[in-house]
Amino acid sequence: MASVASQDAVTLKTARRRAWFQWNEYTLTIILFLLPTVFFMTVFVVWPIISSFELSLYKWNGIDPVRTPIGLDNWTRLLQDQIFWRAFGNNLVVVVLSIAIQMPLGMLLAIMLERAGRRLIYRIFKTVYFFPMLMSSVAIGILFKYIYDPSFGLINQFLKGVGLEGQSWLGEPNLALVAVIAVICWQYTPFYMILFLAALNGISEELRDAALIDGANQPQYYRFIALPLVRGTLRTAVILSLIGSLKYFDLIWVMTEGGPSNASELMATYMYKKAFPSFEMGYGSTVASALFIIVMVIALASLFLTRRFETEV
Amino acid sequence: MATLKYLPGRAAVFIFALVWLVIAGMPFYFMAMTGFKGRFELFSGGSVFDFPKAASLENFQDVLTRGTFFRYLSNSVIVVAVSVALILLFSAMASYVFARIPFRLNRPLFGLIVAGLVIPLHVTLIPVYLLTKQIGLYDSLWALLGPYVAFNLPLSIFILTEFMRAIPRELEEAARIDGSGPMLTFWRVILPLSTPGLATLAIYNAVALWNEFVFAFVLITSPEYRPLPLAIWEYQGEYSMNIPAIMAVLTLSALPLVLIYIVGQERVIKGIMAGALK
């Protein structure tokens, strides 16, 4: 790897020694080959971000030809908007619970599958375990809406069968968010399971053999040898889960639309509600821009922190 | 003796495996089973766990023949196929430049595009909606192409660039000595050698776009242009009282991917995990 990098650096240097711009076949290739990417990224990603921030300075319903400039009013409104902060808080709950539930569960399943090796029964288990990743969030949301249904749903019928009282899972403000997070965990645990399984399989056999010969038992092997070795993968998983959870939309929208009374509102669902059904394009853009800032800050912070962590350990 | 000692542990592991099998599989069982039931079977006091009283294909037939399911299916196929083709072509071109041609803006541009991985698409929703209306693409399948391509380029470029960096330079140099310019080399040498990476990315992008909801939700209103995820969402709103029919729709919409998965399990898993596994 290092030799390739230094080789790259050498070619880069010789290229720099030449004129900054030289019209030849390579320049033409660079321009032609990057053109589609730059075009799509500019029109559909970069410009919309800038435009979002600009729109946040207006009061506008999206239809009128006239947009009323109102300075930073939308932003002061956002800072005092309790529903937005509630949505932000809910997003944090989703982040924390997702990581706290999916990572250990995914790791346990991965360890189990790794130890089982290629035994047929466990291969069937693995096939089924991955099923949730094949369905769209929309389909999963609809399916679980009926599983949570107070009268015909799977869960309440099961509870009735064992003599317990059912709940209106998605209708109770203090249950809705947890009920939705349970579905998120159901959907994404297989993702982390496969991720960890690949990492565990990447550890060399000799290392395990050596540990076992030295008298370590299986739990000790995982605790003291395997887990530290897959630390990098764990870190990746946490960052993926963190950033993914902040952007969550589809499943919540289908199951609860953020309700009841904002109990399961997330930043993304709130942004959609403000912009589209209530035609507040200006304020909707403010919420969208805030979401962008929050995600970027957290993403940069986590990258920075983990990189520092890496050098320390 | 040794096996006897580990027996309780093994049993516990096996029970855990079974419990998770039920948790992961039960919703699918419920979905498929209910699809075969009669419209009022759930309401007449029967348990959801029961087998259908008179298993019938009626719901599935209804969905496939009476409704517009095939219209939605073909909408999804068209928009996913065109988007994936564009994503693969554009990302291969860009990755070739990033992996092989040194120039001053190479690293900064690459970094900028990779930063696109974390951008939440919701920040672009309102401007893209307004833009689509302005240029007259609103409420058509083509409206989805732009955002679909743009939001899937960063990951594809990131993965393909790494892939192309691993291709031995000697092959390219041989081509250059034979008088092949960069574009011809890309077409004749690099692209064919990148097929495994392209295949993985094709699966990843196809699955992601097949299930995409937000942009379709915002950019399309007419029933005839709905892709599948939007269609099943609308369907659920219209037929909310006919649970077996909805379950039949869900089963049918999940079926294509499940069938592909059963045929090529390892490839599909690798494709879906492309974002996280390298």
Coordinates of C-alpha atoms in Angstrom, one line a residue:
Chain A
M1 CA 0.0 0.0 0.0
A2 CA 2.7 2.4 1.0
S3 CA 4.8 1.8 -2.1
V4 CA 1.7 2.4 -4.3
A5 CA 1.1 5.7 -2.5
S6 CA 4.7 6.9 -2.9
Q7 CA 4.6 5.8 -6.5
D8 CA 1.5 7.9 -6.9
A9 CA 3.2 10.8 -5.2
V10 CA 6.1 10.6 -7.7
T11 CA 3.9 10.7 -10.7
L12 CA 2.0 13.5 -9.1
K13 CA 5.2 15.5 -8.6
T14 CA 6.3 15.0 -12.2
A15 CA 2.9 16.1 -13.3
R16 CA 3.1 19.2 -11.2
R17 CA 6.5 20.1 -12.6
R18 CA 4.8 20.4 -16.0
A19 CA 2.6 23.3 -16.8
W20 CA -0.5 23.7 -14.7
F21 CA -2.6 23.3 -17.7
Q22 CA -1.6 21.4 -20.8
W23 CA -4.0 20.6 -23.6
N24 CA -3.5 16.9 -24.4
E25 CA -5.5 13.7 -24.5
Y26 CA -5.3 13.3 -20.7
T27 CA -6.8 16.7 -20.0
L28 CA -9.6 16.0 -22.4
T29 CA -10.2 12.6 -20.7
I30 CA -10.3 14.3 -17.3
I31 CA -12.8 16.9 -18.4
L32 CA -15.0 14.5 -20.4
F33 CA -15.0 11.7 -17.8
L34 CA -15.7 14.0 -14.8
L35 CA -18.3 16.0 -16.6
P36 CA -21.4 13.8 -15.9
T37 CA -20.5 13.4 -12.2
V38 CA -19.8 17.0 -11.7
F39 CA -23.0 18.0 -13.5
F40 CA -25.3 15.6 -11.5
M41 CA -23.7 16.4 -8.2
T42 CA -23.8 20.2 -8.8
V43 CA -27.4 20.3 -10.0
F44 CA -28.9 17.8 -7.5
V45 CA -26.7 18.0 -4.4
V46 CA -24.6 21.1 -4.2
W47 CA -26.9 23.7 -5.6
P48 CA -30.0 22.4 -3.6
I49 CA -28.0 22.7 -0.4
I50 CA -27.1 26.3 -1.1
S51 CA -30.7 27.0 -2.3
S52 CA -32.0 25.5 0.9
F53 CA -30.1 27.9 3.0
E54 CA -31.2 30.8 0.8
L55 CA -34.9 29.8 1.0
S56 CA -34.6 29.7 4.8
L57 CA -34.4 33.5 4.7
Y58 CA -37.9 33.8 3.2
K59 CA -41.5 33.4 4.1
W60 CA -43.0 31.6 1.1
N61 CA -45.7 29.1 0.3
G62 CA -44.1 27.7 -2.8
I63 CA -46.8 28.9 -5.1
D64 CA -46.8 32.8 -4.9
P65 CA -44.5 34.5 -7.4
V66 CA -43.4 36.8 -4.5
R67 CA -41.2 35.6 -1.7
T68 CA -41.1 37.7 1.4
P69 CA -37.6 38.2 2.8
I70 CA -37.7 38.0 6.6
G71 CA -34.0 37.8 7.5
L72 CA -33.2 35.3 10.2
D73 CA -36.8 35.1 11.6
N74 CA -37.1 31.5 10.5
W75 CA -34.0 30.6 12.4
T76 CA -35.1 32.3 15.6
R77 CA -38.4 30.6 15.2
L78 CA -36.5 27.3 14.9
L79 CA -34.6 27.8 18.1
Q80 CA -37.8 28.3 20.0
D81 CA -39.7 25.6 18.2
Q82 CA -40.4 23.0 20.8
I83 CA -41.6 20.4 18.3
F84 CA -38.3 20.7 16.4
W85 CA -36.3 20.1 19.6
R86 CA -38.6 17.3 20.5
A87 CA -37.9 15.8 17.1
F88 CA -34.2 16.3 17.6
G89 CA -34.4 14.6 21.0
N90 CA -36.3 11.7 19.4
N91 CA -33.6 11.4 16.8
L92 CA -31.0 11.1 19.6
V93 CA -33.1 8.4 21.3
V94 CA -33.2 6.5 18.0
V95 CA -29.4 6.9 17.6
V96 CA -28.7 5.6 21.2
L97 CA -31.2 2.8 21.2
S98 CA -30.2 1.7 17.7
I99 CA -26.6 1.4 18.6
A100 CA -27.3 -0.1 22.1
I101 CA -29.6 -2.8 20.7
Q102 CA -28.3 -3.6 17.2
M103 CA -24.6 -3.8 17.9
P104 CA -24.6 -6.4 20.8
L105 CA -27.4 -8.4 19.1
G106 CA -25.6 -8.3 15.7
M107 CA -22.4 -9.4 17.4
L108 CA -24.0 -12.2 19.3
L109 CA -25.6 -13.5 16.1
A110 CA -22.3 -13.1 14.2
I111 CA -20.4 -15.1 16.9
M112 CA -23.0 -17.8 16.8
L113 CA -22.9 -18.1 13.1
E114 CA -19.1 -18.0 13.0
R115 CA -18.9 -20.8 15.5
A116 CA -21.4 -22.9 13.7
G117 CA -19.3 -22.7 10.6
R118 CA -20.9 -24.2 7.5
R119 CA -23.3 -26.6 9.3
L120 CA -26.5 -26.8 7.2
I121 CA -29.0 -25.8 9.8
Y122 CA -27.1 -22.6 10.6
R123 CA -26.8 -21.8 7.0
I124 CA -30.6 -21.9 6.8
F125 CA -30.8 -19.7 9.9
K126 CA -28.4 -17.2 8.3
T127 CA -30.5 -17.1 5.1
V128 CA -33.7 -16.3 7.1
Y129 CA -31.9 -13.8 9.3
F130 CA -31.1 -11.7 6.4
F131 CA -34.6 -11.5 5.0
P132 CA -35.5 -8.2 6.7
M133 CA -32.8 -6.5 4.6
L134 CA -34.6 -7.5 1.4
M135 CA -37.8 -5.5 2.0
S136 CA -38.3 -1.8 1.5
S137 CA -38.8 0.3 4.6
V138 CA -42.2 1.2 3.2
A139 CA -43.3 -2.5 3.0
I140 CA -41.8 -3.2 6.4
G141 CA -43.7 -0.2 7.9
I142 CA -47.0 -1.3 6.4
L143 CA -46.5 -4.9 7.6
F144 CA -45.6 -3.9 11.1
K145 CA -48.6 -1.5 11.3
Y146 CA -50.7 -4.6 11.0
I147 CA -48.5 -6.6 13.4
Y148 CA -49.0 -3.8 16.0
D149 CA -52.7 -3.5 15.2
P150 CA -54.6 -3.4 18.6
S151 CA -57.3 -5.9 17.6
F152 CA -56.0 -8.1 14.7
G153 CA -52.2 -7.7 15.2
L154 CA -49.8 -10.5 15.8
I155 CA -48.5 -9.1 19.0
N156 CA -51.7 -8.4 20.8
Q157 CA -53.1 -11.8 19.7
F158 CA -50.1 -13.4 21.1
L159 CA -50.4 -11.5 24.4
K160 CA -54.1 -12.4 24.6
G161 CA -53.1 -16.1 24.1
V162 CA -50.8 -16.0 27.1
G163 CA -53.3 -14.1 29.2
L164 CA -51.8 -10.6 29.0
E165 CA -53.5 -7.4 28.0
G166 CA -52.6 -5.9 24.6
Q167 CA -51.7 -2.3 24.0
S168 CA -52.4 0.2 21.3
W169 CA -48.7 0.2 20.4
L170 CA -48.6 3.0 17.8
G171 CA -51.5 4.9 19.3
E172 CA -50.0 5.6 22.8
P173 CA -47.7 8.6 22.9
N174 CA -45.3 6.9 25.3
L175 CA -45.2 3.7 23.4
A176 CA -45.1 4.8 19.7
L177 CA -41.4 5.8 19.5
V178 CA -40.2 2.6 21.3
A179 CA -42.5 0.5 19.1
V180 CA -41.0 2.1 15.9
I181 CA -37.4 1.7 17.2
A182 CA -38.1 -2.0 17.8
V183 CA -38.9 -2.3 14.1
I184 CA -35.8 -0.4 13.1
C185 CA -33.7 -2.8 15.1
W186 CA -35.6 -5.8 13.5
Q187 CA -34.8 -4.4 10.1
Y188 CA -31.1 -3.5 10.6
T189 CA -29.7 -6.0 13.0
P190 CA -29.0 -8.4 10.1
F191 CA -26.9 -5.7 8.5
Y192 CA -24.5 -5.5 11.5
M193 CA -24.6 -9.3 11.9
I194 CA -23.2 -9.7 8.4
L195 CA -20.7 -6.9 8.9
F196 CA -19.4 -8.4 12.1
L197 CA -19.5 -12.0 10.7
A198 CA -17.2 -10.9 7.8
A199 CA -14.8 -9.2 10.3
L200 CA -14.7 -12.3 12.6
N201 CA -14.1 -14.5 9.6
G202 CA -11.2 -12.3 8.6
I203 CA -9.3 -13.2 11.8
S204 CA -6.6 -15.8 11.0
E205 CA -7.2 -19.4 12.1
E206 CA -3.7 -19.6 13.6
L207 CA -4.5 -16.8 16.1
R208 CA -7.5 -18.7 17.4
D209 CA -5.6 -22.0 17.6
A210 CA -2.7 -20.3 19.4
A211 CA -5.2 -18.8 22.0
L212 CA -6.9 -22.1 22.5
I213 CA -3.6 -24.0 22.9
D214 CA -2.6 -21.4 25.5
G215 CA -5.6 -22.4 27.5
A216 CA -8.2 -19.7 26.6
N217 CA -11.8 -20.9 26.4
Q218 CA -14.2 -19.8 23.7
P219 CA -15.7 -16.8 25.6
Q220 CA -12.1 -15.7 26.5
Y221 CA -11.1 -15.9 22.9
Y222 CA -13.9 -13.6 21.8
R223 CA -13.6 -11.2 24.8
F224 CA -9.8 -10.8 24.7
I225 CA -8.7 -11.6 21.1
A226 CA -11.6 -11.4 18.6
L227 CA -13.3 -8.2 19.9
P228 CA -10.2 -6.1 20.1
L229 CA -9.2 -7.2 16.6
V230 CA -12.5 -6.2 15.0
R231 CA -12.5 -2.8 16.8
G232 CA -12.2 -1.0 13.5
T233 CA -15.3 -2.7 12.2
L234 CA -17.2 -1.8 15.4
R235 CA -16.2 1.8 14.9
T236 CA -17.4 1.8 11.3
A237 CA -20.7 0.2 12.4
V238 CA -21.3 2.9 15.1
I239 CA -20.7 5.7 12.6
L240 CA -22.9 4.1 10.0
S241 CA -25.7 3.6 12.5
L242 CA -25.3 7.2 13.9
I243 CA -25.5 8.9 10.5
G244 CA -28.2 6.6 9.3
S245 CA -30.4 7.2 12.3
L246 CA -30.2 11.0 12.0
K247 CA -31.6 10.7 8.4
Y248 CA -34.4 8.3 9.3
F249 CA -37.7 9.0 7.5
D250 CA -39.5 6.2 5.5
L251 CA -40.4 3.8 8.2
I252 CA -41.6 6.4 10.7
W253 CA -43.6 8.2 8.0
V254 CA -45.4 5.0 7.0
M255 CA -46.1 3.8 10.5
T256 CA -47.0 6.9 12.5
E257 CA -46.4 10.0 10.4
G258 CA -44.6 11.3 13.5
G259 CA -47.6 10.9 15.7
P260 CA -49.4 10.6 18.0
S261 CA -49.0 14.3 18.9
N262 CA -45.4 14.4 17.7
A263 CA -44.4 11.5 20.0
S264 CA -42.4 9.8 17.2
E265 CA -41.6 13.0 15.2
L266 CA -38.1 13.0 13.7
M267 CA -36.3 16.0 12.1
A268 CA -36.8 14.5 8.6
T269 CA -40.6 13.9 9.1
Y270 CA -41.0 17.4 10.7
M271 CA -39.2 19.0 7.7
Y272 CA -41.4 17.2 5.3
K273 CA -44.6 18.2 7.1
K274 CA -43.6 21.8 7.2
A275 CA -42.6 22.0 3.6
F276 CA -45.2 20.0 1.8
P277 CA -48.6 19.5 3.5
S278 CA -48.4 22.9 5.2
F279 CA -46.8 24.8 2.3
E280 CA -44.2 26.6 4.5
M281 CA -41.3 26.3 2.0
G282 CA -39.2 28.9 3.9
Y283 CA -39.5 27.3 7.3
G284 CA -39.3 23.8 5.9
S285 CA -36.0 24.8 4.3
T286 CA -34.8 26.1 7.6
V287 CA -35.5 22.8 9.3
A288 CA -33.8 21.0 6.3
S289 CA -30.8 23.3 6.7
A290 CA -30.6 22.6 10.4
L291 CA -30.8 18.9 9.8
F292 CA -27.9 19.3 7.3
I293 CA -25.8 21.2 9.8
I294 CA -26.5 18.7 12.6
V295 CA -25.6 15.7 10.5
M296 CA -22.4 17.3 9.1
V297 CA -21.2 18.4 12.5
I298 CA -21.9 15.0 14.1
A299 CA -20.3 13.2 11.1
L300 CA -17.2 15.3 11.2
A301 CA -16.9 15.1 15.0
S302 CA -17.2 11.3 14.9
L303 CA -14.7 11.0 12.1
F304 CA -12.3 13.3 14.0
L305 CA -12.8 11.6 17.3
T306 CA -12.3 8.1 16.0
R307 CA -9.2 9.1 14.1
R308 CA -7.7 10.5 17.3
F309 CA -8.8 7.4 19.1
E310 CA -7.0 5.3 16.5
T311 CA -3.7 7.1 17.0
E312 CA -4.0 6.9 20.8
V313 CA -4.6 3.2 21.0
Chain B
M1 CA -16.8 -36.2 27.9
A2 CA -15.8 -32.9 26.3
T3 CA -19.0 -32.8 24.2
L4 CA -21.1 -33.5 27.3
K5 CA -19.5 -30.6 29.1
Y6 CA -20.4 -28.2 26.3
L7 CA -24.0 -29.6 25.9
P8 CA -25.9 -27.0 28.0
G9 CA -24.0 -24.2 26.3
R10 CA -24.7 -25.6 22.9
A11 CA -28.4 -26.0 23.7
A12 CA -28.6 -22.4 24.9
V13 CA -27.0 -21.2 21.6
F14 CA -29.4 -23.3 19.6
I15 CA -32.4 -21.9 21.5
F16 CA -31.2 -18.4 20.9
A17 CA -30.8 -19.2 17.2
L18 CA -34.4 -20.5 17.1
V19 CA -35.8 -17.5 19.0
W20 CA -34.2 -15.1 16.5
L21 CA -35.4 -17.3 13.7
V22 CA -39.0 -16.8 14.9
I23 CA -38.5 -13.1 15.4
A24 CA -36.9 -12.6 11.9
G25 CA -39.2 -15.0 10.1
M26 CA -42.6 -14.6 11.8
P27 CA -43.6 -11.3 10.1
F28 CA -42.9 -12.9 6.7
Y29 CA -45.0 -15.9 7.7
F30 CA -47.8 -13.6 8.8
M31 CA -47.6 -11.6 5.6
A32 CA -47.7 -14.6 3.2
M33 CA -50.2 -16.5 5.2
T34 CA -52.6 -13.6 5.5
G35 CA -52.4 -13.0 1.8
F36 CA -54.1 -16.4 1.2
K37 CA -57.0 -15.6 3.6
G38 CA -60.4 -14.4 2.8
R39 CA -61.3 -10.8 3.3
F40 CA -63.3 -11.3 6.5
E41 CA -61.4 -14.1 8.0
L42 CA -59.4 -11.9 10.4
F43 CA -62.6 -10.1 11.5
S44 CA -64.6 -13.2 12.3
G45 CA -62.6 -14.0 15.4
G46 CA -60.0 -16.3 13.9
S47 CA -56.5 -16.1 15.2
V48 CA -53.8 -14.6 13.0
F49 CA -51.7 -17.7 13.6
D50 CA -54.2 -20.0 12.0
F51 CA -53.7 -21.4 8.6
P52 CA -56.1 -19.9 6.0
K53 CA -59.5 -21.6 6.3
A54 CA -59.8 -22.1 2.5
A55 CA -56.4 -21.1 1.1
S56 CA -57.2 -19.2 -2.1
L57 CA -55.1 -17.3 -4.6
E58 CA -58.0 -14.9 -5.0
N59 CA -56.1 -11.9 -3.4
F60 CA -53.1 -12.5 -5.6
Q61 CA -55.2 -12.9 -8.7
D62 CA -57.1 -9.7 -7.9
V63 CA -53.9 -7.7 -7.4
L64 CA -52.3 -9.1 -10.6
T65 CA -55.3 -8.9 -12.9
R66 CA -57.7 -6.2 -11.7
G67 CA -55.3 -3.6 -10.4
T68 CA -52.5 -1.8 -12.0
F69 CA -49.8 -3.8 -10.3
F70 CA -47.9 -4.5 -13.5
R71 CA -47.9 -0.8 -14.4
Y72 CA -46.2 0.0 -11.1
L73 CA -43.8 -2.9 -11.5
S74 CA -42.8 -1.8 -15.0
N75 CA -42.4 1.8 -13.7
S76 CA -40.0 0.5 -11.1
V77 CA -38.1 -1.6 -13.5
I78 CA -37.7 1.3 -16.0
V79 CA -36.5 3.9 -13.5
V80 CA -34.2 1.5 -11.7
A81 CA -32.7 0.1 -14.9
V82 CA -32.0 3.5 -16.4
S83 CA -30.6 4.9 -13.2
V84 CA -28.4 2.0 -12.5
A85 CA -27.0 2.0 -16.0
L86 CA -26.2 5.7 -15.8
I87 CA -24.7 5.4 -12.3
L88 CA -22.4 2.6 -13.4
L89 CA -21.3 4.4 -16.5
F90 CA -20.7 7.8 -14.9
S91 CA -19.0 6.3 -11.8
A92 CA -16.7 4.1 -13.8
M93 CA -15.6 7.1 -15.9
A94 CA -15.0 9.3 -12.8
S95 CA -13.3 6.5 -10.9
Y96 CA -10.9 5.9 -13.8
V97 CA -9.8 9.5 -13.6
F98 CA -9.5 9.4 -9.8
A99 CA -7.6 6.1 -9.8
R100 CA -5.3 6.6 -12.7
I101 CA -4.8 10.1 -14.0
P102 CA -2.8 12.4 -11.6
F103 CA -3.8 16.1 -11.8
R104 CA -3.8 18.9 -9.3
L105 CA -7.5 18.7 -8.3
N106 CA -7.6 14.9 -8.2
R107 CA -7.5 14.4 -4.4
P108 CA -9.6 17.5 -3.4
L109 CA -12.3 16.6 -5.9
F110 CA -12.4 13.0 -4.8
G111 CA -12.6 14.1 -1.2
L112 CA -15.5 16.4 -2.0
I113 CA -17.4 13.6 -3.7
V114 CA -16.8 11.2 -0.9
A115 CA -18.1 13.8 1.5
G116 CA -21.4 13.4 -0.4
L117 CA -21.8 10.1 1.4
V118 CA -23.0 11.6 4.6
I119 CA -25.2 14.4 3.1
P120 CA -28.9 13.8 4.2
L121 CA -31.0 13.9 1.1
H122 CA -33.8 15.7 2.9
V123 CA -31.8 19.0 2.6
T124 CA -32.2 18.8 -1.1
L125 CA -35.9 17.8 -1.2
I126 CA -37.5 21.3 -1.4
P127 CA -35.0 22.8 -4.0
V128 CA -35.2 19.6 -6.2
Y129 CA -39.0 19.7 -6.0
L130 CA -39.0 23.3 -7.1
L131 CA -36.4 22.7 -9.8
T132 CA -38.4 19.7 -11.2
K133 CA -41.5 21.8 -11.4
Q134 CA -39.6 24.6 -13.1
I135 CA -38.1 22.4 -15.9
G136 CA -41.4 20.6 -16.4
L137 CA -40.3 17.2 -15.3
Y138 CA -42.6 17.2 -12.2
D139 CA -44.9 14.2 -12.0
S140 CA -43.0 11.9 -14.5
L141 CA -40.7 9.0 -14.1
W142 CA -37.8 11.1 -15.5
A143 CA -38.0 13.4 -12.5
L144 CA -36.6 10.6 -10.4
L145 CA -33.5 10.1 -12.6
G146 CA -31.5 13.1 -11.5
P147 CA -31.7 12.7 -7.7
Y148 CA -31.4 8.9 -8.0
V149 CA -28.2 9.1 -10.0
A150 CA -26.7 12.0 -8.0
F151 CA -27.2 10.4 -4.6
N152 CA -25.8 7.1 -5.6
L153 CA -22.7 8.4 -7.4
P154 CA -20.5 9.1 -4.3
L155 CA -20.6 5.5 -2.9
S156 CA -20.2 4.0 -6.3
I157 CA -17.2 6.2 -7.2
F158 CA -15.7 5.5 -3.8
I159 CA -15.9 1.8 -4.2
L160 CA -14.9 1.7 -7.9
T161 CA -11.9 4.0 -7.4
E162 CA -10.5 1.6 -4.8
F163 CA -11.3 -1.3 -7.1
M164 CA -9.5 0.3 -10.1
R165 CA -6.5 1.3 -8.0
A166 CA -5.9 -2.4 -7.4
I167 CA -5.7 -3.2 -11.1
P168 CA -2.1 -3.8 -12.1
R169 CA -0.6 -0.8 -13.9
E170 CA 1.4 -3.1 -16.2
L171 CA -1.7 -4.0 -18.1
E172 CA -2.4 -0.3 -18.9
E173 CA 1.2 0.4 -19.8
A174 CA 1.2 -2.5 -22.2
A175 CA -1.9 -0.9 -23.8
R176 CA -0.2 2.5 -24.0
I177 CA 2.9 1.0 -25.7
D178 CA 0.5 -0.5 -28.2
G179 CA -0.6 3.0 -29.0
S180 CA -3.9 3.1 -27.0
G181 CA -4.9 6.5 -25.6
P182 CA -6.5 6.9 -22.1
M183 CA -10.1 6.7 -23.4
L184 CA -9.5 3.5 -25.4
T185 CA -7.6 2.0 -22.4
F186 CA -10.5 2.7 -20.2
W187 CA -12.9 1.1 -22.6
R188 CA -10.7 -1.9 -23.6
V189 CA -8.7 -2.6 -20.4
I190 CA -10.0 -1.0 -17.2
L191 CA -13.8 -1.4 -17.8
P192 CA -13.6 -5.2 -18.6
L193 CA -11.4 -5.8 -15.6
S194 CA -13.8 -3.9 -13.3
T195 CA -16.7 -6.2 -14.0
P196 CA -16.8 -7.8 -10.5
G197 CA -16.9 -4.4 -8.9
L198 CA -19.5 -3.2 -11.3
A199 CA -21.7 -6.2 -10.6
T200 CA -21.6 -5.7 -6.9
L201 CA -22.5 -2.0 -7.4
A202 CA -25.3 -2.9 -9.8
I203 CA -26.9 -5.1 -7.1
Y204 CA -26.4 -2.4 -4.4
N205 CA -27.8 0.4 -6.4
A206 CA -30.7 -1.7 -7.8
V207 CA -31.8 -2.8 -4.3
A208 CA -31.5 0.7 -2.9
L209 CA -33.5 2.3 -5.7
W210 CA -36.0 -0.5 -6.0
N211 CA -36.9 0.4 -2.4
E212 CA -36.6 4.2 -2.6
F213 CA -39.5 6.2 -1.3
V214 CA -38.9 9.8 -0.4
F215 CA -38.1 11.3 -3.8
A216 CA -40.9 9.3 -5.5
F217 CA -43.3 10.5 -2.7
V218 CA -42.4 14.2 -3.3
L219 CA -41.9 14.2 -7.1
I220 CA -44.8 12.0 -8.3
T221 CA -48.5 12.4 -7.8
S222 CA -50.2 10.7 -10.8
P223 CA -51.1 7.0 -10.2
E224 CA -49.8 6.0 -13.6
Y225 CA -46.2 7.0 -12.8
R226 CA -45.9 5.5 -9.3
P227 CA -43.0 3.1 -8.7
L228 CA -43.8 0.2 -6.5
P229 CA -42.9 1.5 -3.0
L230 CA -45.1 4.6 -3.5
A231 CA -47.8 2.4 -5.1
I232 CA -48.0 0.1 -2.1
W233 CA -48.1 3.1 0.3
E234 CA -51.1 4.5 -1.6
Y235 CA -52.7 1.1 -1.9
Q236 CA -52.5 0.7 1.8
G237 CA -54.3 4.0 2.2
E238 CA -57.1 3.0 -0.1
Y239 CA -57.7 -0.6 1.1
S240 CA -56.8 -0.1 4.7
M241 CA -59.7 -2.4 5.8
N242 CA -58.8 -5.3 3.5
I243 CA -55.8 -6.6 5.3
P244 CA -55.4 -9.9 3.3
A245 CA -55.3 -7.9 0.0
I246 CA -52.6 -5.6 1.4
M247 CA -50.6 -8.5 2.5
A248 CA -50.9 -10.0 -0.9
V249 CA -49.6 -6.8 -2.4
L250 CA -46.7 -6.7 0.0
T251 CA -45.8 -10.4 -0.7
L252 CA -45.8 -9.8 -4.4
S253 CA -43.7 -6.6 -4.2
A254 CA -41.1 -8.4 -2.0
L255 CA -41.1 -11.5 -4.2
P256 CA -38.7 -10.4 -7.1
L257 CA -35.9 -9.7 -4.7
V258 CA -36.5 -12.7 -2.5
L259 CA -36.4 -15.0 -5.6
I260 CA -33.1 -13.4 -6.7
Y261 CA -31.8 -13.8 -3.2
I262 CA -32.6 -17.5 -3.1
V263 CA -30.8 -18.0 -6.4
G264 CA -27.7 -16.0 -5.7
Q265 CA -27.6 -15.5 -1.9
E266 CA -23.9 -14.7 -1.5
R267 CA -23.9 -12.2 -4.4
V268 CA -27.0 -10.4 -3.1
I269 CA -25.6 -10.1 0.5
K270 CA -22.3 -8.8 -0.9
G271 CA -24.2 -6.3 -3.0
I272 CA -26.5 -5.0 -0.3
M273 CA -23.5 -4.7 2.1
A274 CA -21.4 -2.9 -0.5
G275 CA -21.6 0.3 1.5
A276 CA -20.0 -1.2 4.6
L277 CA -17.9 -4.2 3.5
K278 CA -14.9 -3.5 1.3

